[in-house]
Amino acid sequence: MKKVVLAYSGGLDTSVIIPWLREKYGNDLSIVCYAADLGQGKELEPLKEKAIKSGANDIYIDDLKKEFLTDYVYPALKAGALYEGQYPLATALGRPLIAKKMVEVALKENADAVCHGCTGKGNDQVRFDLAFATLAPHLKIIAPLREWDMKSREEEIEYAQKHGIDVPVTKQTPYSLDLNLWGQSIECGVLENPWTEPPEDAYKLTQAPEQASDTPAYITVSFDKGIPKSVDGTDLEPLELVEKLAKLGYDHGIGRIDMVENRLVGIKSREIYEAPVATILFEAHKALEGLTLEREVSHYKQKMSHDYANMVYYGQWFSPLRQAMDAFITSTQEWVTGDVRLKLFKGSVTVVGRKSPNSLYDEALATYTEEDVFDHASAEGFIRCFGLPLQVTGSRDLKSKK
Ligand code: ARG
């Protein structure tokens, strides 16, 4: 093996992987690091020096924020994708994008392998491996954490020092974190006990609801074909829009999620998520769909949301099924244009109004006033036919009891 592209964060694991790869595959191995900015709020420029210091040959650093939002996050928003009804999939959506970019680098650089620092008991390894397998089946996949027997931070530091590598010693957080524009995933430490309330220091994207303002904020989010385009009448680029909602979400303590979820590898794990922007946008989007989607489309789409979320969670982003679902979802979004008014208050987001030029809500049909145009008499015949199978079954059951 001559060349490998490594998903690199500059943290301890991916730094230690560099000397480990050399030890295993020889000193001539060329190691090209790949670091992506998905809005984790960390300056990535310093990673250049860090990677070289840790023994890498080269590094690519890409700003993927916009692409992440438009090509990964927004499709998932339109799909209503929440894993197990709660998790907005921030981490799960980031992986396929990083993997895709790594494959591009690997092909350009003529590399033989790709490498990531995911552990053997998580979901992220599945997402990376399946994306690599779909996009570049010929590349070898190396996952050192599945192979090596180092179990603690101390062991890893010792290993690096033994190999004369300058590993970054950063301030240690008691949690395992993954952050991007769609939210933060928080695991480990005291959170491993599902009975323990998360300490305040676990959170970063939201202030505690009890600290939030006593005055609610009212905002209007407008969508065009299912895509959020403006806040309070001001058109915003995807990144600006997300940043604006992130600030509002922080201030009002929106989007803290505490759940025990079913991992793909079979383990149940306690997860804390912070997803202020996702929480606001999912609520708003759902409300607009309520107004604009025909009933059967709406019901069918809800079933698909569940499958779509599972596919994203299970690392099937590049699968033909997920792409075909996207085609269906895009078609449903044709009419999802309009405005949603939301109230943000002490941790909750409540829809208080919605309107659309494509609304299917007909007040003349819905009203209980004199303006009513609905033909009440027609209901009787409808119910008779609709209920006929039940009526026939009822008669049979009554007879059989005699
Ligand atoms: N349980 C979440 C998921 O599977 C979060 C994973 C967090 N990953 C991490 N490297 N800390 O998507």
mmCIF file of C-alpha atoms and ligand atoms in Angstrom:
data_model
loop_
_atom_site.group_PDB
_atom_site.id
_atom_site.type_symbol
_atom_site.label_atom_id
_atom_site.label_comp_id
_atom_site.label_asym_id
_atom_site.label_seq_id
_atom_site.Cartn_x
_atom_site.Cartn_y
_atom_site.Cartn_z
ATOM 1 C CA MET A 1 0.000 0.000 0.000
ATOM 2 C CA LYS A 2 1.359 3.392 -0.987
ATOM 3 C CA LYS A 3 -1.148 6.055 -0.126
ATOM 4 C CA VAL A 4 -4.075 6.500 2.241
ATOM 5 C CA VAL A 5 -6.579 9.300 2.806
ATOM 6 C CA LEU A 6 -7.417 9.742 6.484
ATOM 7 C CA ALA A 7 -10.518 11.470 7.879
ATOM 8 C CA TYR A 8 -8.744 13.803 10.249
ATOM 9 C CA SER A 9 -10.122 15.989 13.028
ATOM 10 C CA GLY A 10 -6.913 16.872 14.799
ATOM 11 C CA GLY A 11 -8.124 15.130 17.943
ATOM 12 C CA LEU A 12 -6.218 12.452 19.798
ATOM 13 C CA ASP A 13 -7.569 9.391 17.950
ATOM 14 C CA THR A 14 -6.990 10.601 14.432
ATOM 15 C CA SER A 15 -3.564 11.991 15.408
ATOM 16 C CA VAL A 16 -2.447 8.678 16.869
ATOM 17 C CA ILE A 17 -3.689 6.880 13.771
ATOM 18 C CA ILE A 18 -0.889 8.527 11.753
ATOM 19 C CA PRO A 19 2.070 6.783 13.484
ATOM 20 C CA TRP A 20 -0.018 3.629 13.801
ATOM 21 C CA LEU A 21 -0.534 3.495 10.023
ATOM 22 C CA ARG A 22 3.188 3.941 9.473
ATOM 23 C CA GLU A 23 4.067 1.247 11.919
ATOM 24 C CA LYS A 24 1.641 -1.141 10.273
ATOM 25 C CA TYR A 25 2.106 -0.305 6.596
ATOM 26 C CA GLY A 26 5.689 0.938 6.486
ATOM 27 C CA ASN A 27 7.481 4.243 6.524
ATOM 28 C CA ASP A 28 6.992 4.858 2.829
ATOM 29 C CA LEU A 29 3.256 5.083 3.211
ATOM 30 C CA SER A 30 1.983 8.480 2.169
ATOM 31 C CA ILE A 31 -0.715 9.770 4.506
ATOM 32 C CA VAL A 32 -3.041 12.454 3.194
ATOM 33 C CA CYS A 33 -5.335 13.925 5.827
ATOM 34 C CA TYR A 34 -8.811 15.197 5.059
ATOM 35 C CA ALA A 35 -10.602 17.694 7.289
ATOM 36 C CA ALA A 36 -14.050 19.119 6.615
ATOM 37 C CA ASP A 37 -15.768 22.174 7.982
ATOM 38 C CA LEU A 38 -19.434 21.360 8.566
ATOM 39 C CA GLY A 39 -19.864 24.274 10.897
ATOM 40 C CA GLN A 40 -18.344 22.758 13.996
ATOM 41 C CA GLY A 41 -17.221 26.258 14.915
ATOM 42 C CA LYS A 42 -13.540 25.417 15.020
ATOM 43 C CA GLU A 43 -10.838 27.124 12.995
ATOM 44 C CA LEU A 44 -9.457 24.379 10.754
ATOM 45 C CA GLU A 45 -6.399 26.226 9.433
ATOM 46 C CA PRO A 46 -4.232 25.186 12.426
ATOM 47 C CA LEU A 47 -4.862 21.560 11.472
ATOM 48 C CA LYS A 48 -2.327 21.958 8.661
ATOM 49 C CA GLU A 49 0.577 22.330 11.010
ATOM 50 C CA LYS A 50 -0.863 19.846 13.465
ATOM 51 C CA ALA A 51 -1.231 17.113 10.838
ATOM 52 C CA ILE A 52 2.298 17.565 9.516
ATOM 53 C CA LYS A 53 3.652 17.596 13.070
ATOM 54 C CA SER A 54 1.866 14.327 13.726
ATOM 55 C CA GLY A 55 3.631 12.852 10.722
ATOM 56 C CA ALA A 56 1.165 13.283 7.838
ATOM 57 C CA ASN A 57 2.452 14.056 4.344
ATOM 58 C CA ASP A 58 -0.310 16.362 3.263
ATOM 59 C CA ILE A 59 -3.721 17.690 4.239
ATOM 60 C CA TYR A 60 -6.835 18.918 2.484
ATOM 61 C CA ILE A 61 -9.186 21.249 4.311
ATOM 62 C CA ASP A 62 -12.592 21.934 2.780
ATOM 63 C CA ASP A 63 -15.375 24.261 3.744
ATOM 64 C CA LEU A 64 -18.465 22.115 3.132
ATOM 65 C CA LYS A 65 -20.977 24.162 5.108
ATOM 66 C CA LYS A 66 -23.137 25.239 2.195
ATOM 67 C CA GLU A 67 -23.097 21.858 0.466
ATOM 68 C CA PHE A 68 -23.928 20.177 3.754
ATOM 69 C CA LEU A 69 -27.017 22.327 4.163
ATOM 70 C CA THR A 70 -28.320 22.273 0.612
ATOM 71 C CA ASP A 71 -27.540 18.679 -0.372
ATOM 72 C CA TYR A 72 -27.844 16.775 2.914
ATOM 73 C CA VAL A 73 -29.669 18.736 5.595
ATOM 74 C CA TYR A 74 -32.443 20.215 3.455
ATOM 75 C CA PRO A 75 -33.381 16.923 1.781
ATOM 76 C CA ALA A 76 -33.653 15.406 5.274
ATOM 77 C CA LEU A 77 -35.755 18.362 6.447
ATOM 78 C CA LYS A 78 -38.100 18.003 3.480
ATOM 79 C CA ALA A 79 -38.318 14.292 4.215
ATOM 80 C CA GLY A 80 -39.205 14.984 7.866
ATOM 81 C CA ALA A 81 -36.400 12.615 8.855
ATOM 82 C CA LEU A 82 -36.199 12.105 12.622
ATOM 83 C CA TYR A 83 -34.671 8.820 13.787
ATOM 84 C CA GLU A 84 -36.985 7.091 16.226
ATOM 85 C CA GLY A 85 -39.139 10.176 16.018
ATOM 86 C CA GLN A 86 -36.617 12.368 17.814
ATOM 87 C CA TYR A 87 -33.046 12.543 16.519
ATOM 88 C CA PRO A 88 -32.614 15.019 13.624
ATOM 89 C CA LEU A 89 -29.594 13.037 12.379
ATOM 90 C CA ALA A 90 -26.931 15.768 12.428
ATOM 91 C CA THR A 91 -24.028 13.352 12.789
ATOM 92 C CA ALA A 92 -25.555 10.783 10.448
ATOM 93 C CA LEU A 93 -25.988 13.374 7.678
ATOM 94 C CA GLY A 94 -22.428 14.643 7.951
ATOM 95 C CA ARG A 95 -20.713 11.308 7.411
ATOM 96 C CA PRO A 96 -21.742 10.577 3.811
ATOM 97 C CA LEU A 97 -20.626 14.042 2.721
ATOM 98 C CA ILE A 98 -17.208 13.675 4.342
ATOM 99 C CA ALA A 99 -16.866 10.195 2.857
ATOM 100 C CA LYS A 100 -17.789 11.442 -0.614
ATOM 101 C CA LYS A 101 -15.163 14.176 -0.464
ATOM 102 C CA MET A 102 -12.543 11.749 0.813
ATOM 103 C CA VAL A 103 -13.251 9.482 -2.140
ATOM 104 C CA GLU A 104 -12.761 12.424 -4.515
ATOM 105 C CA VAL A 105 -9.394 13.122 -2.908
ATOM 106 C CA ALA A 106 -8.462 9.440 -2.961
ATOM 107 C CA LEU A 107 -9.222 9.192 -6.685
ATOM 108 C CA LYS A 108 -7.357 12.374 -7.477
ATOM 109 C CA GLU A 109 -4.373 11.343 -5.380
ATOM 110 C CA ASN A 110 -4.413 7.799 -6.651
ATOM 111 C CA ALA A 111 -4.632 6.460 -3.121
ATOM 112 C CA ASP A 112 -5.178 2.766 -2.371
ATOM 113 C CA ALA A 113 -7.093 3.195 0.859
ATOM 114 C CA VAL A 114 -9.274 5.398 3.008
ATOM 115 C CA CYS A 115 -9.130 5.457 6.774
ATOM 116 C CA HIS A 116 -11.350 6.740 9.590
ATOM 117 C CA GLY A 117 -11.178 6.936 13.371
ATOM 118 C CA CYS A 118 -14.590 5.486 14.225
ATOM 119 C CA THR A 119 -14.935 2.885 16.925
ATOM 120 C CA GLY A 120 -16.221 -0.630 16.343
ATOM 121 C CA LYS A 121 -19.403 -0.167 18.361
ATOM 122 C CA GLY A 122 -20.874 2.938 16.814
ATOM 123 C CA ASN A 123 -22.953 3.886 13.789
ATOM 124 C CA ASP A 124 -20.432 6.195 12.190
ATOM 125 C CA GLN A 125 -18.177 3.362 11.028
ATOM 126 C CA VAL A 126 -21.134 1.914 9.129
ATOM 127 C CA ARG A 127 -21.870 5.245 7.468
ATOM 128 C CA PHE A 128 -18.271 5.745 6.361
ATOM 129 C CA ASP A 129 -17.745 2.183 5.227
ATOM 130 C CA LEU A 130 -20.982 1.979 3.245
ATOM 131 C CA ALA A 131 -20.388 5.327 1.559
ATOM 132 C CA PHE A 132 -16.855 4.263 0.616
ATOM 133 C CA ALA A 133 -18.097 0.898 -0.599
ATOM 134 C CA THR A 134 -20.765 2.523 -2.775
ATOM 135 C CA LEU A 135 -18.663 5.319 -4.233
ATOM 136 C CA ALA A 136 -15.300 3.578 -4.622
ATOM 137 C CA PRO A 137 -15.602 -0.161 -4.065
ATOM 138 C CA HIS A 138 -11.965 -0.708 -5.013
ATOM 139 C CA LEU A 139 -10.572 1.285 -2.088
ATOM 140 C CA LYS A 140 -9.376 -0.534 0.993
ATOM 141 C CA ILE A 141 -11.014 0.684 4.192
ATOM 142 C CA ILE A 142 -8.885 0.950 7.306
ATOM 143 C CA ALA A 143 -10.490 1.509 10.715
ATOM 144 C CA PRO A 144 -7.627 1.399 13.241
ATOM 145 C CA LEU A 145 -9.890 1.709 16.284
ATOM 146 C CA ARG A 146 -11.462 -1.614 15.315
ATOM 147 C CA GLU A 147 -8.014 -3.180 15.201
ATOM 148 C CA TRP A 148 -5.758 -1.766 17.847
ATOM 149 C CA ASP A 149 -6.025 -2.729 21.481
ATOM 150 C CA MET A 150 -5.392 0.656 23.053
ATOM 151 C CA LYS A 151 -8.266 1.333 25.386
ATOM 152 C CA SER A 152 -7.579 4.653 27.047
ATOM 153 C CA ARG A 153 -6.489 8.143 26.258
ATOM 154 C CA GLU A 154 -3.348 7.601 28.326
ATOM 155 C CA GLU A 155 -2.372 4.547 26.304
ATOM 156 C CA GLU A 156 -2.816 6.478 23.088
ATOM 157 C CA ILE A 157 -0.703 9.376 24.315
ATOM 158 C CA GLU A 158 1.977 6.958 25.442
ATOM 159 C CA TYR A 159 1.922 5.232 22.059
ATOM 160 C CA ALA A 160 2.327 8.523 20.241
ATOM 161 C CA GLN A 161 5.174 9.635 22.459
ATOM 162 C CA LYS A 162 6.937 6.317 21.943
ATOM 163 C CA HIS A 163 6.773 7.006 18.236
ATOM 164 C CA GLY A 164 8.155 10.486 18.640
ATOM 165 C CA ILE A 165 4.915 12.118 17.564
ATOM 166 C CA ASP A 166 3.746 15.390 18.941
ATOM 167 C CA VAL A 167 0.113 14.723 19.790
ATOM 168 C CA PRO A 168 -2.241 17.538 20.581
ATOM 169 C CA VAL A 169 -3.078 17.727 24.248
ATOM 170 C CA THR A 170 -6.288 19.671 24.367
ATOM 171 C CA LYS A 171 -8.553 20.409 27.252
ATOM 172 C CA GLN A 172 -10.470 17.254 27.926
ATOM 173 C CA THR A 173 -14.219 17.188 27.923
ATOM 174 C CA PRO A 174 -15.932 14.417 29.858
ATOM 175 C CA TYR A 175 -18.168 13.775 26.816
ATOM 176 C CA SER A 176 -17.833 12.463 23.316
ATOM 177 C CA LEU A 177 -19.024 15.202 21.010
ATOM 178 C CA ASP A 178 -19.856 15.633 17.380
ATOM 179 C CA LEU A 179 -20.972 19.027 16.205
ATOM 180 C CA ASN A 180 -22.146 20.532 12.943
ATOM 181 C CA LEU A 181 -24.657 23.082 11.659
ATOM 182 C CA TRP A 182 -27.595 20.719 12.160
ATOM 183 C CA GLY A 183 -26.818 19.998 15.789
ATOM 184 C CA GLN A 184 -24.587 18.424 18.356
ATOM 185 C CA SER A 185 -24.422 14.810 19.560
ATOM 186 C CA ILE A 186 -23.303 14.302 23.148
ATOM 187 C CA GLU A 187 -22.432 10.917 24.639
ATOM 188 C CA CYS A 188 -20.365 9.240 27.375
ATOM 189 C CA GLY A 189 -19.299 10.247 30.874
ATOM 190 C CA VAL A 190 -22.146 10.571 33.371
ATOM 191 C CA LEU A 191 -24.627 10.450 30.477
ATOM 192 C CA GLU A 192 -24.055 6.708 30.204
ATOM 193 C CA ASN A 193 -26.440 6.288 33.128
ATOM 194 C CA PRO A 194 -29.867 6.903 31.575
ATOM 195 C CA TRP A 195 -31.279 7.928 34.965
ATOM 196 C CA THR A 196 -28.844 10.828 35.335
ATOM 197 C CA GLU A 197 -29.993 14.247 34.230
ATOM 198 C CA PRO A 198 -27.440 15.785 31.866
ATOM 199 C CA PRO A 199 -25.353 18.397 33.684
ATOM 200 C CA GLU A 200 -25.529 21.898 32.249
ATOM 201 C CA ASP A 201 -21.952 21.655 30.993
ATOM 202 C CA ALA A 202 -23.031 19.037 28.464
ATOM 203 C CA TYR A 203 -24.842 21.721 26.484
ATOM 204 C CA LYS A 204 -23.349 24.312 24.218
ATOM 205 C CA LEU A 205 -25.887 25.265 21.541
ATOM 206 C CA THR A 206 -28.695 26.095 23.943
ATOM 207 C CA GLN A 207 -28.958 27.935 27.171
ATOM 208 C CA ALA A 208 -31.078 26.304 29.835
ATOM 209 C CA PRO A 209 -34.789 26.933 29.235
ATOM 210 C CA GLU A 210 -35.073 28.223 32.806
ATOM 211 C CA GLN A 211 -32.431 30.880 32.009
ATOM 212 C CA ALA A 212 -34.205 31.924 28.836
ATOM 213 C CA SER A 213 -36.111 35.138 28.495
ATOM 214 C CA ASP A 214 -39.515 35.475 30.178
ATOM 215 C CA THR A 215 -40.749 37.144 27.003
ATOM 216 C CA PRO A 216 -41.498 34.869 24.062
ATOM 217 C CA ALA A 217 -40.073 35.595 20.628
ATOM 218 C CA TYR A 218 -42.395 35.477 17.631
ATOM 219 C CA ILE A 219 -40.754 34.724 14.328
ATOM 220 C CA THR A 220 -41.945 33.981 10.789
ATOM 221 C CA VAL A 221 -40.104 31.413 8.706
ATOM 222 C CA SER A 222 -40.920 31.267 5.002
ATOM 223 C CA PHE A 223 -40.418 28.277 2.729
ATOM 224 C CA ASP A 224 -40.208 27.865 -1.014
ATOM 225 C CA LYS A 225 -40.986 24.314 -2.163
ATOM 226 C CA GLY A 226 -40.072 22.947 1.234
ATOM 227 C CA ILE A 227 -36.838 24.888 1.576
ATOM 228 C CA PRO A 228 -36.536 27.613 4.218
ATOM 229 C CA LYS A 229 -35.751 30.896 2.528
ATOM 230 C CA SER A 230 -36.382 33.741 4.901
ATOM 231 C CA VAL A 231 -36.857 34.763 8.501
ATOM 232 C CA ASP A 232 -39.169 37.643 9.337
ATOM 233 C CA GLY A 233 -39.378 38.613 5.694
ATOM 234 C CA THR A 234 -35.628 38.854 5.102
ATOM 235 C CA ASP A 235 -34.299 36.484 2.450
ATOM 236 C CA LEU A 236 -31.229 34.673 3.710
ATOM 237 C CA GLU A 237 -28.610 32.356 2.264
ATOM 238 C CA PRO A 238 -28.763 28.883 3.820
ATOM 239 C CA LEU A 239 -25.850 29.546 6.126
ATOM 240 C CA GLU A 240 -27.174 32.930 7.235
ATOM 241 C CA LEU A 241 -30.601 31.482 7.860
ATOM 242 C CA VAL A 242 -29.234 28.651 9.951
ATOM 243 C CA GLU A 243 -27.018 31.011 11.925
ATOM 244 C CA LYS A 244 -29.933 33.315 12.602
ATOM 245 C CA LEU A 245 -32.120 30.469 13.883
ATOM 246 C CA ALA A 246 -29.189 29.057 15.869
ATOM 247 C CA LYS A 247 -28.965 32.308 17.791
ATOM 248 C CA LEU A 248 -32.709 32.433 18.444
ATOM 249 C CA GLY A 249 -32.711 28.758 19.386
ATOM 250 C CA TYR A 250 -29.826 29.295 21.793
ATOM 251 C CA ASP A 251 -31.490 32.246 23.467
ATOM 252 C CA HIS A 252 -34.761 30.408 24.005
ATOM 253 C CA GLY A 253 -33.263 27.053 24.958
ATOM 254 C CA ILE A 254 -34.854 25.228 22.016
ATOM 255 C CA GLY A 255 -34.014 21.692 20.896
ATOM 256 C CA ARG A 256 -32.563 19.698 23.781
ATOM 257 C CA ILE A 257 -33.236 16.022 23.213
ATOM 258 C CA ASP A 258 -32.577 13.209 25.679
ATOM 259 C CA MET A 259 -33.197 9.697 24.408
ATOM 260 C CA VAL A 260 -32.140 6.086 24.563
ATOM 261 C CA GLU A 261 -31.713 5.051 20.968
ATOM 262 C CA ASN A 262 -31.215 1.794 19.128
ATOM 263 C CA ARG A 263 -27.874 1.682 17.401
ATOM 264 C CA LEU A 264 -27.357 -0.257 14.237
ATOM 265 C CA VAL A 265 -24.898 -2.630 15.895
ATOM 266 C CA GLY A 266 -27.590 -3.677 18.364
ATOM 267 C CA ILE A 267 -26.616 -1.632 21.390
ATOM 268 C CA LYS A 268 -29.018 0.733 23.121
ATOM 269 C CA SER A 269 -27.297 3.996 23.929
ATOM 270 C CA ARG A 270 -28.248 7.071 25.848
ATOM 271 C CA GLU A 271 -27.864 10.106 23.628
ATOM 272 C CA ILE A 272 -28.187 13.777 24.248
ATOM 273 C CA TYR A 273 -28.722 16.006 21.262
ATOM 274 C CA GLU A 274 -28.910 19.712 20.859
ATOM 275 C CA ALA A 275 -30.628 20.737 17.693
ATOM 276 C CA PRO A 276 -32.081 24.234 17.988
ATOM 277 C CA VAL A 277 -32.191 24.957 14.261
ATOM 278 C CA ALA A 278 -33.500 21.532 13.300
ATOM 279 C CA THR A 279 -36.206 21.671 15.961
ATOM 280 C CA ILE A 280 -37.471 25.053 14.778
ATOM 281 C CA LEU A 281 -37.370 24.127 11.100
ATOM 282 C CA PHE A 282 -38.992 20.700 11.514
ATOM 283 C CA GLU A 283 -41.908 22.231 13.404
ATOM 284 C CA ALA A 284 -42.346 24.999 10.857
ATOM 285 C CA HIS A 285 -42.047 22.690 7.865
ATOM 286 C CA LYS A 286 -44.528 20.213 9.293
ATOM 287 C CA ALA A 287 -47.039 22.999 9.890
ATOM 288 C CA LEU A 288 -46.786 24.206 6.310
ATOM 289 C CA GLU A 289 -47.227 20.678 5.010
ATOM 290 C CA GLY A 290 -50.358 20.413 7.135
ATOM 291 C CA LEU A 291 -51.795 23.266 5.113
ATOM 292 C CA THR A 292 -50.580 22.336 1.648
ATOM 293 C CA LEU A 293 -50.305 18.558 1.233
ATOM 294 C CA GLU A 294 -53.263 16.552 0.000
ATOM 295 C CA ARG A 295 -54.396 14.113 2.695
ATOM 296 C CA GLU A 296 -53.173 10.850 1.153
ATOM 297 C CA VAL A 297 -49.852 12.356 0.075
ATOM 298 C CA SER A 298 -49.403 13.609 3.601
ATOM 299 C CA HIS A 299 -50.181 10.223 5.168
ATOM 300 C CA TYR A 300 -47.993 8.341 2.726
ATOM 301 C CA LYS A 301 -45.137 10.768 3.229
ATOM 302 C CA GLN A 302 -45.308 10.291 6.991
ATOM 303 C CA LYS A 303 -44.675 6.600 6.527
ATOM 304 C CA MET A 304 -41.796 7.376 4.248
ATOM 305 C CA SER A 305 -40.281 9.797 6.773
ATOM 306 C CA HIS A 306 -39.768 6.891 9.086
ATOM 307 C CA ASP A 307 -38.001 4.784 6.449
ATOM 308 C CA TYR A 308 -36.001 7.741 5.200
ATOM 309 C CA ALA A 309 -34.713 8.453 8.707
ATOM 310 C CA ASN A 310 -33.727 4.818 9.134
ATOM 311 C CA MET A 311 -31.867 4.853 5.833
ATOM 312 C CA VAL A 312 -29.896 7.926 6.844
ATOM 313 C CA TYR A 313 -29.192 6.480 10.267
ATOM 314 C CA TYR A 314 -28.151 3.148 8.759
ATOM 315 C CA GLY A 315 -25.612 4.753 6.431
ATOM 316 C CA GLN A 316 -27.602 4.183 3.235
ATOM 317 C CA TRP A 317 -27.329 7.738 1.943
ATOM 318 C CA PHE A 318 -26.000 6.755 -1.471
ATOM 319 C CA SER A 319 -28.391 3.849 -1.903
ATOM 320 C CA PRO A 320 -30.752 3.838 -4.899
ATOM 321 C CA LEU A 321 -33.728 3.572 -2.542
ATOM 322 C CA ARG A 322 -32.829 6.715 -0.612
ATOM 323 C CA GLN A 323 -32.383 8.558 -3.885
ATOM 324 C CA ALA A 324 -35.705 7.293 -5.207
ATOM 325 C CA MET A 325 -37.390 8.403 -1.991
ATOM 326 C CA ASP A 326 -35.877 11.824 -2.570
ATOM 327 C CA ALA A 327 -37.568 12.001 -5.947
ATOM 328 C CA PHE A 328 -40.932 11.288 -4.313
ATOM 329 C CA ILE A 329 -40.311 13.795 -1.566
ATOM 330 C CA THR A 330 -39.202 16.509 -3.962
ATOM 331 C CA SER A 331 -42.429 16.009 -5.881
ATOM 332 C CA THR A 332 -44.493 16.408 -2.697
ATOM 333 C CA GLN A 333 -42.726 19.683 -1.930
ATOM 334 C CA GLU A 334 -43.966 21.374 -5.103
ATOM 335 C CA TRP A 335 -46.711 23.111 -3.080
ATOM 336 C CA VAL A 336 -44.916 23.574 0.239
ATOM 337 C CA THR A 337 -44.460 27.303 -0.083
ATOM 338 C CA GLY A 338 -45.591 29.849 2.465
ATOM 339 C CA ASP A 339 -45.069 31.316 5.900
ATOM 340 C CA VAL A 340 -45.161 29.860 9.382
ATOM 341 C CA ARG A 341 -45.359 31.922 12.536
ATOM 342 C CA LEU A 342 -43.693 30.429 15.576
ATOM 343 C CA LYS A 343 -43.484 31.288 19.216
ATOM 344 C CA LEU A 344 -40.218 30.487 20.980
ATOM 345 C CA PHE A 345 -40.514 30.367 24.692
ATOM 346 C CA LYS A 346 -38.439 28.716 27.450
ATOM 347 C CA GLY A 347 -37.426 25.607 25.558
ATOM 348 C CA SER A 348 -40.498 25.183 23.433
ATOM 349 C CA VAL A 349 -41.339 26.074 19.878
ATOM 350 C CA THR A 350 -45.008 26.375 19.091
ATOM 351 C CA VAL A 351 -46.596 26.993 15.732
ATOM 352 C CA VAL A 352 -49.101 29.814 16.083
ATOM 353 C CA GLY A 353 -49.942 30.544 12.452
ATOM 354 C CA ARG A 354 -49.427 29.399 8.886
ATOM 355 C CA LYS A 355 -50.368 30.658 5.427
ATOM 356 C CA SER A 356 -49.667 29.684 1.861
ATOM 357 C CA PRO A 357 -50.667 30.707 -1.659
ATOM 358 C CA ASN A 358 -51.150 26.952 -2.235
ATOM 359 C CA SER A 359 -53.219 26.318 0.854
ATOM 360 C CA LEU A 360 -55.777 23.511 0.676
ATOM 361 C CA TYR A 361 -57.522 24.861 3.740
ATOM 362 C CA ASP A 362 -60.930 26.141 2.696
ATOM 363 C CA GLU A 363 -62.538 28.202 5.398
ATOM 364 C CA ALA A 364 -65.922 28.041 3.688
ATOM 365 C CA LEU A 365 -65.780 24.250 4.010
ATOM 366 C CA ALA A 366 -64.342 24.224 7.518
ATOM 367 C CA THR A 367 -66.445 26.864 9.183
ATOM 368 C CA TYR A 368 -69.235 26.218 11.664
ATOM 369 C CA THR A 369 -70.781 29.593 10.944
ATOM 370 C CA GLU A 370 -73.456 30.655 8.508
ATOM 371 C CA GLU A 371 -70.845 30.931 5.780
ATOM 372 C CA ASP A 372 -70.642 27.129 5.675
ATOM 373 C CA VAL A 373 -70.864 25.678 2.140
ATOM 374 C CA PHE A 374 -70.363 22.006 3.054
ATOM 375 C CA ASP A 375 -73.266 19.756 2.075
ATOM 376 C CA HIS A 376 -74.127 18.094 5.395
ATOM 377 C CA ALA A 377 -76.781 15.856 3.843
ATOM 378 C CA SER A 378 -74.227 14.192 1.579
ATOM 379 C CA ALA A 379 -72.390 12.881 4.665
ATOM 380 C CA GLU A 380 -75.095 10.376 5.424
ATOM 381 C CA GLY A 381 -74.764 8.404 2.170
ATOM 382 C CA PHE A 382 -71.002 8.589 2.387
ATOM 383 C CA ILE A 383 -70.936 7.155 5.895
ATOM 384 C CA ARG A 384 -73.343 4.399 4.920
ATOM 385 C CA CYS A 385 -71.049 3.119 2.155
ATOM 386 C CA PHE A 386 -67.861 3.775 4.107
ATOM 387 C CA GLY A 387 -69.237 1.806 7.048
ATOM 388 C CA LEU A 388 -70.925 -0.955 5.042
ATOM 389 C CA PRO A 389 -68.236 -3.599 5.723
ATOM 390 C CA LEU A 390 -68.502 -2.870 9.453
ATOM 391 C CA GLN A 391 -72.307 -3.054 9.346
ATOM 392 C CA VAL A 392 -72.232 -6.403 7.574
ATOM 393 C CA THR A 393 -69.623 -7.751 10.004
ATOM 394 C CA GLY A 394 -71.702 -6.473 12.927
ATOM 395 C CA SER A 395 -74.781 -8.341 11.707
ATOM 396 C CA ARG A 396 -72.827 -11.582 11.337
ATOM 397 C CA ASP A 397 -71.287 -11.270 14.823
ATOM 398 C CA LEU A 398 -74.679 -10.610 16.372
ATOM 399 C CA LYS A 399 -76.168 -13.691 14.669
ATOM 400 C CA SER A 400 -73.303 -15.963 15.763
ATOM 401 C CA LYS A 401 -73.794 -14.944 19.432
ATOM 402 C CA LYS A 402 -77.379 -16.186 19.447
HETATM 403 N N1 ARG B 1 -25.827 8.366 18.052
HETATM 404 C C1 ARG B 1 -25.617 9.360 17.069
HETATM 405 C C2 ARG B 1 -25.545 8.773 15.692
HETATM 406 O O1 ARG B 1 -25.368 7.604 15.575
HETATM 407 C C3 ARG B 1 -24.433 10.218 17.407
HETATM 408 C C4 ARG B 1 -23.097 9.673 17.109
HETATM 409 C C5 ARG B 1 -22.057 10.579 17.645
HETATM 410 N N2 ARG B 1 -20.779 10.331 17.083
HETATM 411 C C6 ARG B 1 -19.648 10.699 17.648
HETATM 412 N N3 ARG B 1 -18.563 10.447 16.995
HETATM 413 N N4 ARG B 1 -19.599 11.265 18.835
HETATM 414 O O2 ARG B 1 -25.682 9.452 14.726
#
